[in-house]
């Protein structure tokens, strides 16, 4: 009988071969695609690829995205000088060129100014106060003292716009979050010390007005002197009768709390507080300190309460330029220089004011 090859109906799609040795049919070495690459493996690979691409794109965009410019602030108070250097990419700060959030200084000098004092600032910038950021930086490096004009804010949009132009030009301001008003000078002074302490780490904090002629090198020499008192208040100390007549300039509304004569306190155009004193003021709660009508009296009352050491130094209030004068103003005729915009330039032309050598600190 002939030999027939029988096929199962379900196997018609799979060809068979005959092994000559065994005479038995065998299947070829063929694996369907669905068996070689399972569907779950394909899905997992696709998801992994998408995650990897997303991570790569994010990393590239993060590297290329410009870093935000740091703004040196304490609340709404701002140091425009350091903000300028951080944004310009110039070197300022430590030896590696990194900007320091709270730079360490011998002293921080806040030149108190106002919206109506543009002529005074112009006179200062043409005399002892540098007129450009690099010059201000060089003065800081030479003396260990940082200098800023300190000004509050105004509800007058025009005044704020003019101030913004001056800030953009000179970058030498510390803007503080207080309304700029003469009758609120004690509040401005406290706001200044609080902001200065948060923005700068200094051994001393100096309040000065914009109508005095100052020798920064001699001020640095004074502050570098060794002292045994950590709580120190340096200035030209005075006493005097309390003004109770509302028609007079230095009228003290709360004079009944003081008595007939003022306690010992420094003249307002310039005085120095040590770091520990300012630290206490910076931590004081709002409305916890007595405010008198006059700023210098207000500060003096706080110094009595804090049991500080009063250091009287007449070189801070010299009426003329001398070999030892640190600050010059027309005491007692004016609180500061009389006609400061012109007097400042006159004093700067005198070699004794601007060019005389700095003397070493005395042994007192």
CSV table of C-alpha atoms in Angstrom, one decimal:
chain,number,residue,atom,x,y,z
A,1,UNK,CA,0.0,0.0,0.0
A,2,UNK,CA,1.2,3.5,-0.7
A,3,UNK,CA,2.4,5.6,2.3
A,4,UNK,CA,0.3,8.7,2.9
A,5,UNK,CA,1.1,11.7,5.1
A,6,UNK,CA,-1.9,12.6,7.2
A,7,UNK,CA,-2.4,16.3,8.4
A,8,UNK,CA,-4.3,17.4,11.4
A,9,UNK,CA,-6.8,20.2,10.5
A,10,UNK,CA,-5.4,22.6,13.0
A,11,UNK,CA,-1.8,22.1,11.8
A,12,UNK,CA,-2.3,23.0,8.2
A,13,UNK,CA,-0.5,26.4,8.7
A,14,UNK,CA,2.7,24.7,10.1
A,15,UNK,CA,4.8,22.8,7.6
A,16,UNK,CA,6.4,19.6,8.7
A,17,UNK,CA,9.7,17.9,7.7
A,18,UNK,CA,10.8,14.3,7.8
A,19,UNK,CA,14.0,13.4,9.7
A,20,UNK,CA,15.6,10.7,7.5
A,21,UNK,CA,17.1,9.0,10.6
A,22,UNK,CA,14.0,8.8,12.7
A,23,UNK,CA,11.5,9.1,10.0
A,24,UNK,CA,9.5,11.3,12.4
A,25,UNK,CA,8.2,14.8,11.5
A,26,UNK,CA,9.7,17.8,13.4
A,27,UNK,CA,8.8,21.5,13.7
A,28,UNK,CA,11.3,24.2,12.5
A,29,UNK,CA,13.1,26.6,14.9
A,30,UNK,CA,10.7,29.5,14.3
A,31,UNK,CA,9.4,31.7,17.2
A,32,UNK,CA,6.5,34.1,16.6
A,33,UNK,CA,7.1,37.8,17.3
A,34,UNK,CA,4.6,37.9,20.2
A,35,UNK,CA,6.6,35.2,22.0
A,36,UNK,CA,10.1,37.0,21.5
A,37,UNK,CA,8.9,40.5,22.8
A,38,UNK,CA,6.1,40.3,25.4
A,39,UNK,CA,3.7,43.3,25.4
A,40,UNK,CA,4.4,44.3,29.1
A,41,UNK,CA,8.2,44.5,28.3
A,42,UNK,CA,7.5,46.8,25.4
A,43,UNK,CA,5.3,49.1,27.5
A,44,UNK,CA,7.8,49.3,30.3
A,45,UNK,CA,10.6,50.1,27.9
A,46,UNK,CA,8.6,52.9,26.3
A,47,UNK,CA,7.7,54.5,29.7
A,48,UNK,CA,11.4,54.3,30.8
A,49,UNK,CA,12.4,56.0,27.5
A,50,UNK,CA,9.9,58.9,28.0
A,51,UNK,CA,11.0,59.4,31.7
A,52,UNK,CA,14.7,59.5,30.6
A,53,UNK,CA,14.0,62.1,27.8
A,54,UNK,CA,11.9,64.2,30.2
A,55,UNK,CA,14.7,64.2,32.8
A,56,UNK,CA,17.3,65.2,30.2
A,57,UNK,CA,15.2,68.1,28.9
A,58,UNK,CA,14.6,69.4,32.4
A,59,UNK,CA,18.3,69.2,33.3
A,60,UNK,CA,19.3,71.1,30.1
A,61,UNK,CA,16.7,73.8,30.7
A,62,UNK,CA,17.7,74.2,34.4
A,63,UNK,CA,21.4,74.7,33.4
A,64,UNK,CA,20.5,77.2,30.7
A,65,UNK,CA,18.0,79.1,32.8
A,66,UNK,CA,19.5,82.4,34.2
A,67,UNK,CA,19.9,82.4,37.9
A,68,UNK,CA,17.7,84.9,39.8
A,69,UNK,CA,19.5,88.0,40.9
A,70,UNK,CA,19.7,88.1,44.8
A,71,UNK,CA,18.2,91.1,46.4
A,72,UNK,CA,19.6,92.0,49.8
A,73,UNK,CA,16.6,92.9,51.9
A,74,UNK,CA,15.3,92.9,55.4
A,75,UNK,CA,11.6,93.0,55.0
A,76,UNK,CA,11.1,95.9,52.6
A,77,UNK,CA,14.5,97.4,53.5
A,78,UNK,CA,17.1,97.0,50.8
A,79,UNK,CA,20.8,97.5,50.3
A,80,UNK,CA,21.0,98.8,46.7
A,81,UNK,CA,24.8,98.7,46.6
A,82,UNK,CA,25.1,94.9,47.1
A,83,UNK,CA,22.1,94.3,44.9
A,84,UNK,CA,23.9,96.1,42.2
A,85,UNK,CA,27.1,94.1,42.6
A,86,UNK,CA,25.2,90.8,42.6
A,87,UNK,CA,23.3,91.7,39.4
A,88,UNK,CA,26.4,93.1,37.5
A,89,UNK,CA,28.5,90.0,38.1
A,90,UNK,CA,31.3,92.1,39.5
A,91,UNK,CA,33.6,90.7,42.2
A,92,UNK,CA,32.6,91.8,45.7
A,93,UNK,CA,32.6,89.9,49.0
A,94,UNK,CA,35.0,87.3,50.2
A,95,UNK,CA,38.4,86.3,48.7
A,96,UNK,CA,36.7,84.0,46.2
A,97,UNK,CA,34.5,86.7,44.8
A,98,UNK,CA,31.3,85.3,46.4
A,99,UNK,CA,28.8,87.8,47.7
A,100,UNK,CA,28.4,87.7,51.4
A,101,UNK,CA,24.8,87.9,52.7
A,102,UNK,CA,25.8,89.7,55.9
A,103,UNK,CA,29.3,91.1,55.4
A,104,UNK,CA,31.6,91.6,58.4
A,105,UNK,CA,32.7,95.2,58.9
A,106,UNK,CA,34.4,97.4,61.5
A,107,UNK,CA,31.5,99.8,61.2
A,108,UNK,CA,28.4,100.6,59.2
A,109,UNK,CA,27.7,104.3,58.6
A,110,UNK,CA,24.2,105.3,57.7
A,111,UNK,CA,24.0,108.8,56.3
A,112,UNK,CA,20.5,109.9,57.1
A,113,UNK,CA,19.0,111.9,54.2
A,114,UNK,CA,15.6,112.9,52.8
A,115,UNK,CA,13.8,113.6,49.6
A,116,UNK,CA,14.5,117.3,49.7
A,117,UNK,CA,18.3,116.8,50.3
A,118,UNK,CA,19.5,116.1,46.8
A,119,UNK,CA,21.8,119.1,46.8
A,120,UNK,CA,23.4,117.8,50.0
A,121,UNK,CA,24.0,114.4,48.6
A,122,UNK,CA,25.5,116.0,45.4
A,123,UNK,CA,27.9,118.0,47.6
A,124,UNK,CA,28.9,114.9,49.6
A,125,UNK,CA,29.6,113.0,46.4
A,126,UNK,CA,31.8,115.7,45.2
A,127,UNK,CA,33.9,115.7,48.5
A,128,UNK,CA,34.5,112.8,50.9
A,129,UNK,CA,31.7,110.4,49.8
A,130,UNK,CA,32.6,108.5,46.6
A,131,UNK,CA,30.4,109.1,43.7
A,132,UNK,CA,30.5,105.6,42.1
A,133,UNK,CA,30.1,102.0,43.4
A,134,UNK,CA,33.7,101.0,42.7
A,135,UNK,CA,34.9,104.1,44.7
A,136,UNK,CA,32.6,103.2,47.5
A,137,UNK,CA,33.9,99.7,47.5
A,138,UNK,CA,37.5,100.9,47.6
A,139,UNK,CA,36.7,103.1,50.6
A,140,UNK,CA,35.1,100.1,52.4
A,141,UNK,CA,38.2,98.0,51.7
A,142,UNK,CA,40.6,100.7,52.9
A,143,UNK,CA,38.7,101.6,56.1
A,144,UNK,CA,36.5,98.6,57.0
A,145,UNK,CA,33.6,101.0,56.9
A,146,UNK,CA,30.5,100.7,54.7
A,147,UNK,CA,28.6,103.9,53.8
A,148,UNK,CA,25.1,104.2,52.6
A,149,UNK,CA,22.5,107.0,52.3
A,150,UNK,CA,19.5,106.0,54.4
A,151,UNK,CA,16.1,107.1,53.3
A,152,UNK,CA,12.5,106.0,53.9
A,153,UNK,CA,9.6,105.9,51.6
A,154,UNK,CA,7.0,108.5,50.4
A,155,UNK,CA,3.4,108.3,49.3
A,156,UNK,CA,4.3,110.9,46.6
A,157,UNK,CA,4.8,108.9,43.4
A,158,UNK,CA,6.9,111.7,41.9
A,159,UNK,CA,9.4,111.8,44.8
A,160,UNK,CA,9.7,108.0,44.6
A,161,UNK,CA,10.3,108.1,40.9
A,162,UNK,CA,13.1,110.7,41.3
A,163,UNK,CA,14.7,108.6,44.1
A,164,UNK,CA,14.6,105.5,41.8
A,165,UNK,CA,16.6,107.4,39.2
A,166,UNK,CA,19.2,108.5,41.7
A,167,UNK,CA,19.4,104.9,43.1
A,168,UNK,CA,19.9,103.5,39.6
A,169,UNK,CA,22.7,106.0,38.9
A,170,UNK,CA,24.7,105.8,42.2
A,171,UNK,CA,23.6,102.6,43.9
A,172,UNK,CA,24.6,104.0,47.3
A,173,UNK,CA,21.4,103.8,49.3
A,174,UNK,CA,19.8,101.7,52.0
A,175,UNK,CA,16.1,102.0,51.6
A,176,UNK,CA,14.2,101.4,54.8
A,177,UNK,CA,10.5,100.6,55.4
A,178,UNK,CA,9.3,103.7,57.1
A,179,UNK,CA,7.6,106.9,56.0
A,180,UNK,CA,10.1,109.7,55.5
A,181,UNK,CA,8.9,112.5,57.7
A,182,UNK,CA,10.8,114.9,60.0
A,183,UNK,CA,8.4,114.5,62.9
A,184,UNK,CA,9.0,110.7,62.7
A,185,UNK,CA,12.8,110.8,63.0
A,186,UNK,CA,12.9,108.6,66.1
A,187,UNK,CA,10.9,106.0,64.3
A,188,UNK,CA,13.2,106.2,61.2
A,189,UNK,CA,16.3,105.9,63.5
A,190,UNK,CA,15.0,102.8,65.1
A,191,UNK,CA,14.1,101.3,61.7
A,192,UNK,CA,17.6,102.2,60.5
A,193,UNK,CA,19.4,100.3,63.3
A,194,UNK,CA,17.1,97.3,62.9
A,195,UNK,CA,17.7,97.1,59.1
A,196,UNK,CA,21.4,97.8,59.4
A,197,UNK,CA,21.8,95.0,62.0
A,198,UNK,CA,20.0,92.5,59.8
A,199,UNK,CA,21.9,93.5,56.6
A,200,UNK,CA,25.4,94.0,58.1
A,201,UNK,CA,27.5,92.3,60.7
A,202,UNK,CA,29.5,95.2,62.2
A,203,UNK,CA,31.4,96.0,65.4
A,204,UNK,CA,29.8,99.5,65.4
A,205,UNK,CA,26.8,101.1,63.8
A,206,UNK,CA,27.1,104.9,63.1
A,207,UNK,CA,24.2,107.3,62.6
A,208,UNK,CA,25.3,110.4,60.8
A,209,UNK,CA,23.4,113.3,59.1
A,210,UNK,CA,24.0,114.4,55.5
A,211,UNK,CA,25.1,117.9,56.6
A,212,UNK,CA,28.4,117.1,58.3
A,213,UNK,CA,31.9,116.8,56.8
A,214,UNK,CA,33.4,113.4,57.8
A,215,UNK,CA,36.9,111.9,57.7
A,216,UNK,CA,36.3,108.1,57.1
A,217,UNK,CA,39.9,107.2,57.8
A,218,UNK,CA,39.9,108.9,61.2
A,219,UNK,CA,36.5,107.4,62.1
A,220,UNK,CA,38.0,104.0,61.4
A,221,UNK,CA,40.9,104.8,63.7
A,222,UNK,CA,38.6,105.7,66.5
A,223,UNK,CA,36.5,102.5,66.1
A,224,UNK,CA,39.6,100.3,65.9
A,225,UNK,CA,40.6,101.4,69.4
A,226,UNK,CA,40.3,98.7,72.1
A,227,UNK,CA,37.5,99.1,74.6
A,228,UNK,CA,36.6,97.3,77.8
A,229,UNK,CA,32.9,98.0,77.5
A,230,UNK,CA,30.9,95.9,75.1
A,231,UNK,CA,27.9,98.2,75.5
A,232,UNK,CA,29.3,101.6,74.2
A,233,UNK,CA,27.7,104.8,73.1
A,234,UNK,CA,30.1,107.3,71.5
A,235,UNK,CA,29.3,110.9,70.7
A,236,UNK,CA,29.6,114.5,71.7
A,237,UNK,CA,27.7,114.4,75.0
A,238,UNK,CA,25.5,117.2,76.2
A,239,UNK,CA,22.9,118.3,78.7
A,240,UNK,CA,20.5,121.2,78.8
A,241,UNK,CA,17.1,122.5,79.8
A,242,UNK,CA,14.1,120.8,78.4
A,243,UNK,CA,12.2,122.9,75.9
A,244,UNK,CA,8.6,123.1,76.9
A,245,UNK,CA,7.5,126.0,74.7
A,246,UNK,CA,5.6,124.7,71.7
A,247,UNK,CA,6.7,127.7,69.6
A,248,UNK,CA,10.4,126.8,70.0
A,249,UNK,CA,12.2,124.5,67.5
A,250,UNK,CA,13.3,121.8,70.0
A,251,UNK,CA,10.0,121.6,71.8
A,252,UNK,CA,9.6,118.4,73.7
A,253,UNK,CA,6.0,117.3,73.9
A,254,UNK,CA,6.7,114.7,76.6
A,255,UNK,CA,8.9,117.0,78.6
A,256,UNK,CA,6.9,116.5,81.7
A,257,UNK,CA,8.3,112.9,81.8
A,258,UNK,CA,11.9,114.2,81.8
A,259,UNK,CA,11.9,117.1,84.2
A,260,UNK,CA,13.7,120.5,83.9
A,261,UNK,CA,16.9,119.2,82.5
A,262,UNK,CA,17.8,116.6,79.9
A,263,UNK,CA,20.0,113.6,80.9
A,264,UNK,CA,23.4,113.1,79.3
A,265,UNK,CA,23.0,112.2,75.6
A,266,UNK,CA,24.9,112.7,72.3
A,267,UNK,CA,24.3,115.4,69.8
A,268,UNK,CA,22.1,114.1,66.9
A,269,UNK,CA,24.3,114.8,63.8
A,270,UNK,CA,26.6,111.8,64.6
A,271,UNK,CA,26.9,109.1,67.2
A,272,UNK,CA,28.1,105.5,67.4
A,273,UNK,CA,26.6,102.4,69.0
A,274,UNK,CA,28.4,99.2,69.6
A,275,UNK,CA,27.1,95.9,68.1
A,276,UNK,CA,25.6,94.6,71.4
A,277,UNK,CA,23.6,97.8,71.9
A,278,UNK,CA,22.2,97.6,68.3
A,279,UNK,CA,21.4,93.9,68.7
A,280,UNK,CA,19.2,94.8,71.7
A,281,UNK,CA,17.4,97.5,69.7
A,282,UNK,CA,17.0,95.2,66.7
A,283,UNK,CA,15.2,92.6,68.9
A,284,UNK,CA,12.9,95.2,70.6
A,285,UNK,CA,9.2,94.6,70.0
A,286,UNK,CA,7.3,97.3,68.2
A,287,UNK,CA,6.0,100.1,70.4
A,288,UNK,CA,8.0,98.8,73.3
A,289,UNK,CA,10.4,101.8,73.4
A,290,UNK,CA,9.5,105.3,74.5
A,291,UNK,CA,9.6,107.8,71.6
A,292,UNK,CA,10.2,111.5,72.4
A,293,UNK,CA,9.9,114.4,70.0
A,294,UNK,CA,13.6,114.7,69.4
A,295,UNK,CA,15.6,111.9,68.0
A,296,UNK,CA,18.8,112.5,69.9
A,297,UNK,CA,16.9,112.6,73.2
A,298,UNK,CA,15.0,109.4,72.3
A,299,UNK,CA,18.3,107.5,71.7
A,300,UNK,CA,19.7,108.9,74.9
A,301,UNK,CA,16.8,107.7,76.9
A,302,UNK,CA,17.3,104.2,75.5
A,303,UNK,CA,21.0,104.3,76.3
A,304,UNK,CA,20.2,105.1,80.0
A,305,UNK,CA,17.7,102.2,80.2
A,306,UNK,CA,20.3,99.8,78.7
A,307,UNK,CA,23.1,100.8,81.1
A,308,UNK,CA,25.6,101.6,78.4
A,309,UNK,CA,29.0,103.3,78.7
A,310,UNK,CA,28.9,106.9,77.5
A,311,UNK,CA,32.1,107.8,75.7
A,312,UNK,CA,32.4,111.5,75.1
A,313,UNK,CA,34.6,112.4,72.1
A,314,UNK,CA,34.7,116.0,70.9
A,315,UNK,CA,36.5,115.1,67.7
A,316,UNK,CA,33.1,114.0,66.4
A,317,UNK,CA,31.7,117.5,66.6
A,318,UNK,CA,34.7,119.8,65.8
A,319,UNK,CA,33.6,123.2,64.5
A,320,UNK,CA,36.7,123.5,62.3
A,321,UNK,CA,39.2,121.2,60.7
A,322,UNK,CA,42.0,120.2,63.0
A,323,UNK,CA,44.7,117.5,63.0
A,324,UNK,CA,42.3,115.3,65.1
A,325,UNK,CA,38.8,116.2,63.8
A,326,UNK,CA,36.7,113.3,62.7
A,327,UNK,CA,33.5,115.1,61.8
A,328,UNK,CA,33.1,118.8,61.3
A,329,UNK,CA,29.9,120.9,61.7
A,330,UNK,CA,28.9,124.3,62.9
A,331,UNK,CA,28.2,123.5,66.5
A,332,UNK,CA,26.3,125.0,68.3
A,333,UNK,CA,25.1,127.5,65.7
A,334,UNK,CA,23.6,124.9,63.5
A,335,UNK,CA,22.6,121.2,63.9
A,336,UNK,CA,25.1,120.2,61.2
A,337,UNK,CA,26.8,122.6,58.8
A,338,UNK,CA,25.1,125.9,58.1
A,339,UNK,CA,24.4,126.0,54.3
A,340,UNK,CA,25.8,122.4,54.0
A,341,UNK,CA,25.7,122.2,50.2
A,342,UNK,CA,28.2,125.1,49.8
A,343,UNK,CA,30.1,124.7,53.1
A,344,UNK,CA,30.9,121.0,52.3
A,345,UNK,CA,32.8,122.0,49.2
A,346,UNK,CA,34.6,124.9,51.0
A,347,UNK,CA,35.8,122.6,53.7
A,348,UNK,CA,37.0,120.0,51.2
A,349,UNK,CA,39.3,122.6,49.6
A,350,UNK,CA,41.1,123.0,52.9
A,351,UNK,CA,44.1,120.6,53.1
A,352,UNK,CA,43.6,120.2,56.9
A,353,UNK,CA,40.2,118.8,56.2
A,354,UNK,CA,40.8,116.5,53.2
A,355,UNK,CA,44.6,115.8,53.0
A,356,UNK,CA,46.1,115.9,56.5
A,357,UNK,CA,47.5,112.6,57.8
A,358,UNK,CA,45.4,110.4,60.0
A,359,UNK,CA,46.7,110.2,63.5
A,360,UNK,CA,46.9,107.0,65.6
A,361,UNK,CA,44.3,106.6,68.3
A,362,UNK,CA,45.2,108.1,71.6
A,363,UNK,CA,45.5,106.1,74.9
A,364,UNK,CA,42.4,107.4,76.5
